């Protein structure tokens, strides 16, 4: 699909990645050139910052003591602190038991060197709704059908978005992006 894109959009998107000193290598996951259909210009390539690109730009700032994201399992989310509105958790320490429990949400967090900390939590349902609203390549309805085995293997090529292939990683990237873009510091 990328070969069918307007060449100038490929160059523009790649130059943006290069200006941020990031690599387009899929193995590094720093940024991607993603083909989209544009009503006015036809097929175009767009720059899309990857999960590891957000982490790289944040770490380059030299301001972080901690930065991370993780799945939250059933029973771990305890609601929000009534005074600070910060999400509260009690994590299951037995890794084997924890891995067997369903994922109910995702949490992203950071701590600056100066001690400022921030953490956000989204339920799995909120992430599904976000993907359904903002990703042109994702449908919550189709995702549910895939999860329930209602789409034949021969038709799976139609669902090539990473939201279908690795939902949990895309959810973590989304939370990290939400956290860093609102509260974080990034630098080239």
Tab-separated table of N, CA, C and O in Angstrom, residues 83-188:
chain	number	residue	atom	x	y	z
A	83	UNK	N	-9.020	12.441	47.074
A	83	UNK	CA	-8.406	13.767	47.207
A	83	UNK	C	-7.612	14.179	45.980
A	83	UNK	O	-7.631	15.329	45.577
A	84	UNK	N	-6.885	13.222	45.374
A	84	UNK	CA	-5.983	13.564	44.273
A	84	UNK	C	-6.491	13.115	42.906
A	84	UNK	O	-5.937	13.510	41.885
A	85	UNK	N	-7.502	12.260	42.881
A	85	UNK	CA	-8.029	11.653	41.656
A	85	UNK	C	-7.015	10.736	40.978
A	85	UNK	O	-7.208	10.327	39.839
A	86	UNK	N	-5.925	10.406	41.667
A	86	UNK	CA	-4.931	9.457	41.136
A	86	UNK	C	-5.497	8.050	41.220
A	86	UNK	O	-6.113	7.683	42.230
A	87	UNK	N	-5.304	7.237	40.188
A	87	UNK	CA	-5.764	5.852	40.273
A	87	UNK	C	-4.968	5.082	41.338
A	87	UNK	O	-3.784	5.336	41.541
A	88	UNK	N	-5.642	4.151	42.015
A	88	UNK	CA	-4.994	3.331	43.046
A	88	UNK	C	-5.024	1.871	42.616
A	88	UNK	O	-5.996	1.417	41.999
A	89	UNK	N	-3.974	1.144	42.993
A	89	UNK	CA	-3.846	-0.258	42.600
A	89	UNK	C	-3.309	-1.086	43.762
A	89	UNK	O	-2.601	-0.572	44.618
A	90	UNK	N	-3.633	-2.356	43.744
A	90	UNK	CA	-2.973	-3.346	44.602
A	90	UNK	C	-2.596	-4.485	43.656
A	90	UNK	O	-3.457	-5.250	43.207
A	91	UNK	N	-1.317	-4.564	43.344
A	91	UNK	CA	-0.860	-5.510	42.341
A	91	UNK	C	-0.707	-6.919	42.909
A	91	UNK	O	-0.275	-7.091	44.049
A	92	UNK	N	-1.073	-7.891	42.101
A	92	UNK	CA	-0.938	-9.293	42.461
A	92	UNK	C	0.526	-9.669	42.296
A	92	UNK	O	1.100	-9.496	41.215
A	93	UNK	N	1.145	-10.155	43.355
A	93	UNK	CA	2.577	-10.418	43.354
A	93	UNK	C	2.959	-11.732	42.693
A	93	UNK	O	4.059	-11.862	42.171
A	94	UNK	N	2.080	-12.707	42.696
A	94	UNK	CA	2.356	-14.007	42.074
A	94	UNK	C	2.179	-13.866	40.560
A	94	UNK	O	1.057	-13.768	40.060
A	95	UNK	N	3.296	-13.839	39.832
A	95	UNK	CA	3.253	-13.613	38.382
A	95	UNK	C	2.432	-14.669	37.646
A	95	UNK	O	1.721	-14.343	36.689
A	96	UNK	N	2.539	-15.934	38.058
A	96	UNK	CA	1.784	-16.988	37.379
A	96	UNK	C	0.278	-16.787	37.553
A	96	UNK	O	-0.487	-16.899	36.596
A	97	UNK	N	-0.143	-16.464	38.766
A	97	UNK	CA	-1.555	-16.194	39.031
A	97	UNK	C	-2.003	-14.949	38.265
A	97	UNK	O	-3.064	-14.947	37.628
A	98	UNK	N	-1.185	-13.921	38.295
A	98	UNK	CA	-1.521	-12.657	37.635
A	98	UNK	C	-1.737	-12.854	36.132
A	98	UNK	O	-2.673	-12.313	35.550
A	99	UNK	N	-0.884	-13.629	35.493
A	99	UNK	CA	-0.974	-13.843	34.039
A	99	UNK	C	-2.252	-14.576	33.645
A	99	UNK	O	-2.709	-14.454	32.514
A	100	UNK	N	-2.833	-15.335	34.556
A	100	UNK	CA	-4.057	-16.085	34.248
A	100	UNK	C	-5.313	-15.219	34.333
A	100	UNK	O	-6.362	-15.600	33.832
A	101	UNK	N	-5.212	-14.064	34.965
A	101	UNK	CA	-6.375	-13.189	35.144
A	101	UNK	C	-6.597	-12.311	33.910
A	101	UNK	O	-5.640	-11.918	33.241
A	102	UNK	N	-7.858	-11.994	33.619
A	102	UNK	CA	-8.132	-11.144	32.447
A	102	UNK	C	-7.641	-9.711	32.651
A	102	UNK	O	-7.604	-9.199	33.768
A	103	UNK	N	-7.279	-9.089	31.538
A	103	UNK	CA	-6.863	-7.680	31.540
A	103	UNK	C	-8.121	-6.818	31.573
A	103	UNK	O	-9.015	-6.983	30.748
A	104	UNK	N	-8.185	-5.890	32.547
A	104	UNK	CA	-9.350	-5.016	32.674
A	104	UNK	C	-9.034	-3.571	32.304
A	104	UNK	O	-9.930	-2.753	32.137
A	105	UNK	N	-7.724	-3.239	32.196
A	105	UNK	CA	-7.353	-1.870	31.868
A	105	UNK	C	-5.852	-1.722	31.713
A	105	UNK	O	-5.108	-2.714	31.703
A	106	UNK	N	-5.415	-0.463	31.617
A	106	UNK	CA	-4.006	-0.155	31.366
A	106	UNK	C	-3.622	1.075	32.179
A	106	UNK	O	-4.434	1.970	32.384
A	107	UNK	N	-2.377	1.099	32.620
A	107	UNK	CA	-1.877	2.205	33.423
A	107	UNK	C	-0.536	2.663	32.865
A	107	UNK	O	0.308	1.851	32.512
A	108	UNK	N	-0.371	3.983	32.756
A	108	UNK	CA	0.911	4.578	32.373
A	108	UNK	C	1.339	5.505	33.503
A	108	UNK	O	0.495	6.122	34.157
A	109	UNK	N	2.651	5.587	33.725
A	109	UNK	CA	3.142	6.403	34.840
A	109	UNK	C	4.530	6.946	34.538
A	109	UNK	O	5.259	6.409	33.705
A	110	UNK	N	4.871	8.040	35.210
A	110	UNK	CA	6.250	8.523	35.183
A	110	UNK	C	6.553	9.250	36.475
A	110	UNK	O	5.656	9.641	37.224
A	111	UNK	N	7.849	9.399	36.716
A	111	UNK	CA	8.339	10.230	37.807
A	111	UNK	C	9.531	10.996	37.282
A	111	UNK	O	10.439	10.430	36.686
A	112	UNK	N	9.494	12.332	37.469
A	112	UNK	CA	10.625	13.164	37.083
A	112	UNK	C	11.724	13.071	38.135
A	112	UNK	O	11.487	12.668	39.272
A	113	UNK	N	12.905	13.510	37.767
A	113	UNK	CA	14.025	13.555	38.700
A	113	UNK	C	13.721	14.471	39.886
A	113	UNK	O	14.207	14.244	40.988
A	114	UNK	N	12.873	15.498	39.663
A	114	UNK	CA	12.541	16.432	40.745
A	114	UNK	C	11.449	15.902	41.677
A	114	UNK	O	11.032	16.587	42.601
A	115	UNK	N	10.948	14.672	41.412
A	115	UNK	CA	9.960	14.044	42.282
A	115	UNK	C	8.525	14.127	41.799
A	115	UNK	O	7.657	13.435	42.333
A	116	UNK	N	8.233	14.971	40.799
A	116	UNK	CA	6.867	15.048	40.270
A	116	UNK	C	6.489	13.705	39.669
A	116	UNK	O	7.251	13.121	38.896
A	117	UNK	N	5.303	13.197	40.033
A	117	UNK	CA	4.831	11.915	39.532
A	117	UNK	C	3.444	12.076	38.922
A	117	UNK	O	2.650	12.888	39.384
A	118	UNK	N	3.177	11.286	37.914
A	118	UNK	CA	1.844	11.279	37.309
A	118	UNK	C	1.546	9.867	36.833
A	118	UNK	O	2.432	9.168	36.334
A	119	UNK	N	0.266	9.482	36.996
A	119	UNK	CA	-0.155	8.161	36.537
A	119	UNK	C	-1.594	8.264	36.063
A	119	UNK	O	-2.392	8.995	36.650
A	120	UNK	N	-1.895	7.563	34.970
A	120	UNK	CA	-3.258	7.538	34.446
A	120	UNK	C	-3.686	6.089	34.242
A	120	UNK	O	-2.855	5.199	34.038
A	121	UNK	N	-4.987	5.886	34.283
A	121	UNK	CA	-5.578	4.559	34.082
A	121	UNK	C	-6.771	4.695	33.149
A	121	UNK	O	-7.571	5.626	33.282
A	122	UNK	N	-6.848	3.766	32.185
A	122	UNK	CA	-8.034	3.645	31.330
A	122	UNK	C	-8.501	2.210	31.382
A	122	UNK	O	-7.682	1.272	31.308
A	123	UNK	N	-9.812	2.019	31.446
A	123	UNK	CA	-10.360	0.667	31.368
A	123	UNK	C	-10.162	0.134	29.943
A	123	UNK	O	-9.975	0.908	28.999
A	124	UNK	N	-10.247	-1.177	29.800
A	124	UNK	CA	-10.129	-1.802	28.475
A	124	UNK	C	-11.237	-1.266	27.558
A	124	UNK	O	-11.004	-1.009	26.380
A	125	UNK	N	-12.423	-1.078	28.110
A	125	UNK	CA	-13.552	-0.566	27.327
A	125	UNK	C	-13.278	0.853	26.814
A	125	UNK	O	-13.581	1.183	25.677
A	126	UNK	N	-12.669	1.685	27.653
A	126	UNK	CA	-12.341	3.054	27.232
A	126	UNK	C	-11.312	3.034	26.103
A	126	UNK	O	-11.411	3.807	25.146
A	127	UNK	N	-10.341	2.138	26.181
A	127	UNK	CA	-9.341	2.023	25.119
A	127	UNK	C	-9.997	1.522	23.834
A	127	UNK	O	-9.717	2.036	22.742
A	128	UNK	N	-10.884	0.541	23.940
A	128	UNK	CA	-11.606	0.045	22.758
A	128	UNK	C	-12.396	1.169	22.086
A	128	UNK	O	-12.363	1.314	20.866
A	129	UNK	N	-13.088	1.964	22.884
A	129	UNK	CA	-13.864	3.077	22.331
A	129	UNK	C	-12.960	4.130	21.693
A	129	UNK	O	-13.288	4.698	20.651
A	130	UNK	N	-11.800	4.381	22.315
A	130	UNK	CA	-10.833	5.337	21.757
A	130	UNK	C	-10.329	4.846	20.396
A	130	UNK	O	-10.299	5.616	19.424
A	131	UNK	N	-9.958	3.577	20.316
A	131	UNK	CA	-9.467	3.008	19.054
A	131	UNK	C	-10.549	3.060	17.986
A	131	UNK	O	-10.288	3.402	16.827
A	132	UNK	N	-11.778	2.746	18.363
A	132	UNK	CA	-12.890	2.745	17.425
A	132	UNK	C	-13.151	4.159	16.884
A	132	UNK	O	-13.472	4.337	15.712
A	133	UNK	N	-12.959	5.154	17.729
A	133	UNK	CA	-13.197	6.549	17.340
A	133	UNK	C	-12.061	7.128	16.504
A	133	UNK	O	-12.297	7.814	15.512
A	134	UNK	N	-10.806	6.861	16.889
A	134	UNK	CA	-9.671	7.569	16.296
A	134	UNK	C	-8.841	6.781	15.291
A	134	UNK	O	-8.044	7.371	14.587
A	135	UNK	N	-8.993	5.474	15.220
A	135	UNK	CA	-8.225	4.689	14.250
A	135	UNK	C	-9.089	4.382	13.035
A	135	UNK	O	-10.128	3.719	13.157
A	136	UNK	N	-8.630	4.837	11.879
A	136	UNK	CA	-9.362	4.559	10.638
A	136	UNK	C	-9.336	3.071	10.290
A	136	UNK	O	-10.194	2.587	9.582
A	137	UNK	N	-8.345	2.354	10.803
A	137	UNK	CA	-8.157	0.951	10.435
A	137	UNK	C	-8.762	-0.017	11.455
A	137	UNK	O	-8.567	-1.220	11.351
A	138	UNK	N	-9.489	0.494	12.448
A	138	UNK	CA	-10.006	-0.366	13.510
A	138	UNK	C	-11.509	-0.202	13.670
A	138	UNK	O	-12.033	0.900	13.596
A	139	UNK	N	-12.176	-1.321	13.924
A	139	UNK	CA	-13.597	-1.332	14.229
A	139	UNK	C	-13.805	-2.196	15.464
A	139	UNK	O	-13.397	-3.363	15.493
A	140	UNK	N	-14.436	-1.630	16.462
A	140	UNK	CA	-14.727	-2.375	17.694
A	140	UNK	C	-15.600	-3.593	17.389
A	140	UNK	O	-15.402	-4.676	17.943
A	141	UNK	N	-16.542	-3.412	16.485
A	141	UNK	CA	-17.436	-4.506	16.095
A	141	UNK	C	-16.641	-5.659	15.464
A	141	UNK	O	-16.843	-6.821	15.807
A	142	UNK	N	-15.721	-5.333	14.556
A	142	UNK	CA	-14.896	-6.365	13.923
A	142	UNK	C	-13.978	-7.026	14.950
A	142	UNK	O	-13.779	-8.248	14.931
A	143	UNK	N	-13.425	-6.236	15.872
A	143	UNK	CA	-12.549	-6.773	16.915
A	143	UNK	C	-13.302	-7.796	17.766
A	143	UNK	O	-12.784	-8.880	18.059
A	144	UNK	N	-14.535	-7.467	18.138
A	144	UNK	CA	-15.349	-8.400	18.924
A	144	UNK	C	-15.590	-9.693	18.142
A	144	UNK	O	-15.532	-10.791	18.708
A	145	UNK	N	-15.854	-9.577	16.846
A	145	UNK	CA	-16.073	-10.771	16.014
A	145	UNK	C	-14.814	-11.631	15.942
A	145	UNK	O	-14.885	-12.860	16.000
A	146	UNK	N	-13.652	-10.987	15.823
A	146	UNK	CA	-12.384	-11.732	15.788
A	146	UNK	C	-12.178	-12.457	17.107
A	146	UNK	O	-11.826	-13.640	17.130
A	147	UNK	N	-12.413	-11.764	18.226
A	147	UNK	CA	-12.235	-12.366	19.550
A	147	UNK	C	-13.169	-13.547	19.767
A	147	UNK	O	-12.829	-14.495	20.469
A	148	UNK	N	-14.358	-13.497	19.157
A	148	UNK	CA	-15.346	-14.565	19.314
A	148	UNK	C	-15.237	-15.640	18.238
A	148	UNK	O	-16.085	-16.529	18.167
A	149	UNK	N	-14.200	-15.534	17.370
A	149	UNK	CA	-13.986	-16.543	16.333
A	149	UNK	C	-15.002	-16.504	15.215
A	149	UNK	O	-15.208	-17.513	14.535
A	150	UNK	N	-15.612	-15.362	14.979
A	150	UNK	CA	-16.647	-15.244	13.960
A	150	UNK	C	-16.109	-14.830	12.588
A	150	UNK	O	-16.882	-14.717	11.650
A	151	UNK	N	-14.795	-14.606	12.490
A	151	UNK	CA	-14.190	-14.242	11.204
A	151	UNK	C	-13.228	-15.354	10.811
A	151	UNK	O	-12.352	-15.737	11.590
A	152	UNK	N	-13.419	-15.863	9.604
A	152	UNK	CA	-12.613	-16.986	9.114
A	152	UNK	C	-11.159	-16.590	8.926
A	152	UNK	O	-10.849	-15.429	8.609
A	153	UNK	N	-10.249	-17.553	9.111
A	153	UNK	CA	-8.812	-17.302	8.944
A	153	UNK	C	-8.491	-16.735	7.562
A	153	UNK	O	-7.623	-15.883	7.431
A	154	UNK	N	-9.208	-17.199	6.545
A	154	UNK	CA	-8.944	-16.735	5.174
A	154	UNK	C	-9.265	-15.246	4.988
A	154	UNK	O	-8.768	-14.607	4.082
A	155	UNK	N	-10.057	-14.670	5.883
A	155	UNK	CA	-10.426	-13.256	5.797
A	155	UNK	C	-9.609	-12.359	6.727
A	155	UNK	O	-9.796	-11.129	6.727
A	156	UNK	N	-8.709	-12.935	7.500
A	156	UNK	CA	-7.951	-12.162	8.485
A	156	UNK	C	-7.015	-11.135	7.840
A	156	UNK	O	-6.644	-10.164	8.489
A	157	UNK	N	-6.651	-11.304	6.585
A	157	UNK	CA	-5.781	-10.341	5.907
A	157	UNK	C	-6.411	-8.951	5.869
A	157	UNK	O	-5.712	-7.943	5.782
A	158	UNK	N	-7.733	-8.876	5.975
A	158	UNK	CA	-8.432	-7.594	5.958
A	158	UNK	C	-8.215	-6.802	7.250
A	158	UNK	O	-8.496	-5.614	7.301
A	159	UNK	N	-7.729	-7.486	8.274
A	159	UNK	CA	-7.588	-6.883	9.599
A	159	UNK	C	-6.108	-6.798	9.958
A	159	UNK	O	-5.637	-7.449	10.873
A	160	UNK	N	-5.379	-5.968	9.215
A	160	UNK	CA	-3.920	-5.905	9.364
A	160	UNK	C	-3.457	-4.849	10.361
A	160	UNK	O	-2.279	-4.772	10.679
A	161	UNK	N	-4.368	-4.041	10.875
A	161	UNK	CA	-3.992	-3.006	11.842
A	161	UNK	C	-3.378	-3.647	13.087
A	161	UNK	O	-3.801	-4.716	13.525
A	162	UNK	N	-2.403	-2.961	13.666
A	162	UNK	CA	-1.804	-3.466	14.901
A	162	UNK	C	-2.827	-3.516	16.036
A	162	UNK	O	-2.657	-4.256	16.996
A	163	UNK	N	-3.908	-2.742	15.933
A	163	UNK	CA	-4.964	-2.824	16.943
A	163	UNK	C	-5.555	-4.226	16.974
A	163	UNK	O	-5.956	-4.712	18.031
A	164	UNK	N	-5.608	-4.891	15.829
A	164	UNK	CA	-6.105	-6.274	15.782
A	164	UNK	C	-5.011	-7.267	16.156
A	164	UNK	O	-5.254	-8.257	16.831
A	165	UNK	N	-3.803	-7.016	15.683
A	165	UNK	CA	-2.698	-7.960	15.885
A	165	UNK	C	-2.162	-7.968	17.305
A	165	UNK	O	-1.770	-9.017	17.822
A	166	UNK	N	-2.069	-6.790	17.935
A	166	UNK	CA	-1.476	-6.690	19.275
A	166	UNK	C	-2.168	-5.562	20.046
A	166	UNK	O	-1.590	-4.516	20.290
A	167	UNK	N	-3.408	-5.815	20.422
A	167	UNK	CA	-4.228	-4.801	21.071
A	167	UNK	C	-3.565	-4.258	22.330
A	167	UNK	O	-3.560	-3.049	22.570
A	168	UNK	N	-3.000	-5.134	23.155
A	168	UNK	CA	-2.428	-4.701	24.429
A	168	UNK	C	-1.268	-3.722	24.230
A	168	UNK	O	-1.162	-2.731	24.959
A	169	UNK	N	-0.407	-3.967	23.259
A	169	UNK	CA	0.698	-3.036	22.994
A	169	UNK	C	0.182	-1.699	22.485
A	169	UNK	O	0.685	-0.640	22.874
A	170	UNK	N	-0.831	-1.735	21.628
A	170	UNK	CA	-1.411	-0.485	21.124
A	170	UNK	C	-2.097	0.281	22.256
A	170	UNK	O	-2.031	1.515	22.304
A	171	UNK	N	-2.727	-0.433	23.166
A	171	UNK	CA	-3.369	0.220	24.311
A	171	UNK	C	-2.316	0.902	25.182
A	171	UNK	O	-2.496	2.039	25.620
A	172	UNK	N	-1.198	0.218	25.426
A	172	UNK	CA	-0.130	0.805	26.234
A	172	UNK	C	0.463	2.028	25.542
A	172	UNK	O	0.718	3.052	26.184
A	173	UNK	N	0.664	1.939	24.240
A	173	UNK	CA	1.182	3.085	23.483
A	173	UNK	C	0.224	4.272	23.602
A	173	UNK	O	0.646	5.408	23.817
A	174	UNK	N	-1.067	3.992	23.502
A	174	UNK	CA	-2.065	5.053	23.586
A	174	UNK	C	-2.024	5.734	24.946
A	174	UNK	O	-2.044	6.969	25.033
A	175	UNK	N	-1.942	4.955	26.010
A	175	UNK	CA	-1.891	5.555	27.345
A	175	UNK	C	-0.606	6.339	27.559
A	175	UNK	O	-0.629	7.428	28.125
A	176	UNK	N	0.495	5.777	27.095
A	176	UNK	CA	1.770	6.490	27.224
A	176	UNK	C	1.724	7.810	26.459
A	176	UNK	O	2.152	8.845	26.959
A	177	UNK	N	1.156	7.773	25.246
A	177	UNK	CA	1.020	8.997	24.459
A	177	UNK	C	0.133	10.015	25.167
A	177	UNK	O	0.451	11.204	25.227
A	178	UNK	N	-0.985	9.559	25.722
A	178	UNK	CA	-1.882	10.457	26.445
A	178	UNK	C	-1.165	11.088	27.642
A	178	UNK	O	-1.285	12.285	27.887
A	179	UNK	N	-0.417	10.280	28.367
A	179	UNK	CA	0.290	10.758	29.553
A	179	UNK	C	1.390	11.755	29.185
A	179	UNK	O	1.445	12.855	29.723
A	180	UNK	N	2.252	11.365	28.249
A	180	UNK	CA	3.393	12.225	27.898
A	180	UNK	C	2.946	13.496	27.185
A	180	UNK	O	3.451	14.576	27.450
A	181	UNK	N	1.961	13.381	26.284
A	181	UNK	CA	1.547	14.576	25.543
A	181	UNK	C	0.876	15.605	26.454
A	181	UNK	O	0.951	16.795	26.192
A	182	UNK	N	0.253	15.166	27.536
A	182	UNK	CA	-0.417	16.101	28.433
A	182	UNK	C	0.480	16.549	29.580
A	182	UNK	O	0.496	17.710	29.964
A	183	UNK	N	1.249	15.638	30.160
A	183	UNK	CA	2.007	15.927	31.373
A	183	UNK	C	3.519	15.815	31.219
A	183	UNK	O	4.247	16.263	32.098
A	184	UNK	N	3.993	15.204	30.143
A	184	UNK	CA	5.404	14.872	30.042
A	184	UNK	C	6.249	15.876	29.289
A	184	UNK	O	5.774	16.872	28.749
A	185	UNK	N	7.527	15.578	29.267
A	185	UNK	CA	8.542	16.380	28.562
A	185	UNK	C	9.170	15.475	27.518
A	185	UNK	O	9.527	14.334	27.815
A	186	UNK	N	9.307	15.986	26.279
A	186	UNK	CA	10.003	15.254	25.219
A	186	UNK	C	11.037	16.158	24.596
A	186	UNK	O	10.902	17.375	24.604
A	187	UNK	N	12.085	15.536	24.042
A	187	UNK	CA	13.145	16.293	23.394
A	187	UNK	C	13.784	15.467	22.296
A	187	UNK	O	13.876	14.249	22.402
A	188	UNK	N	14.244	16.131	21.233
A	188	UNK	CA	14.955	15.425	20.167
A	188	UNK	C	16.388	15.188	20.578
A	188	UNK	O	17.095	14.439	19.993
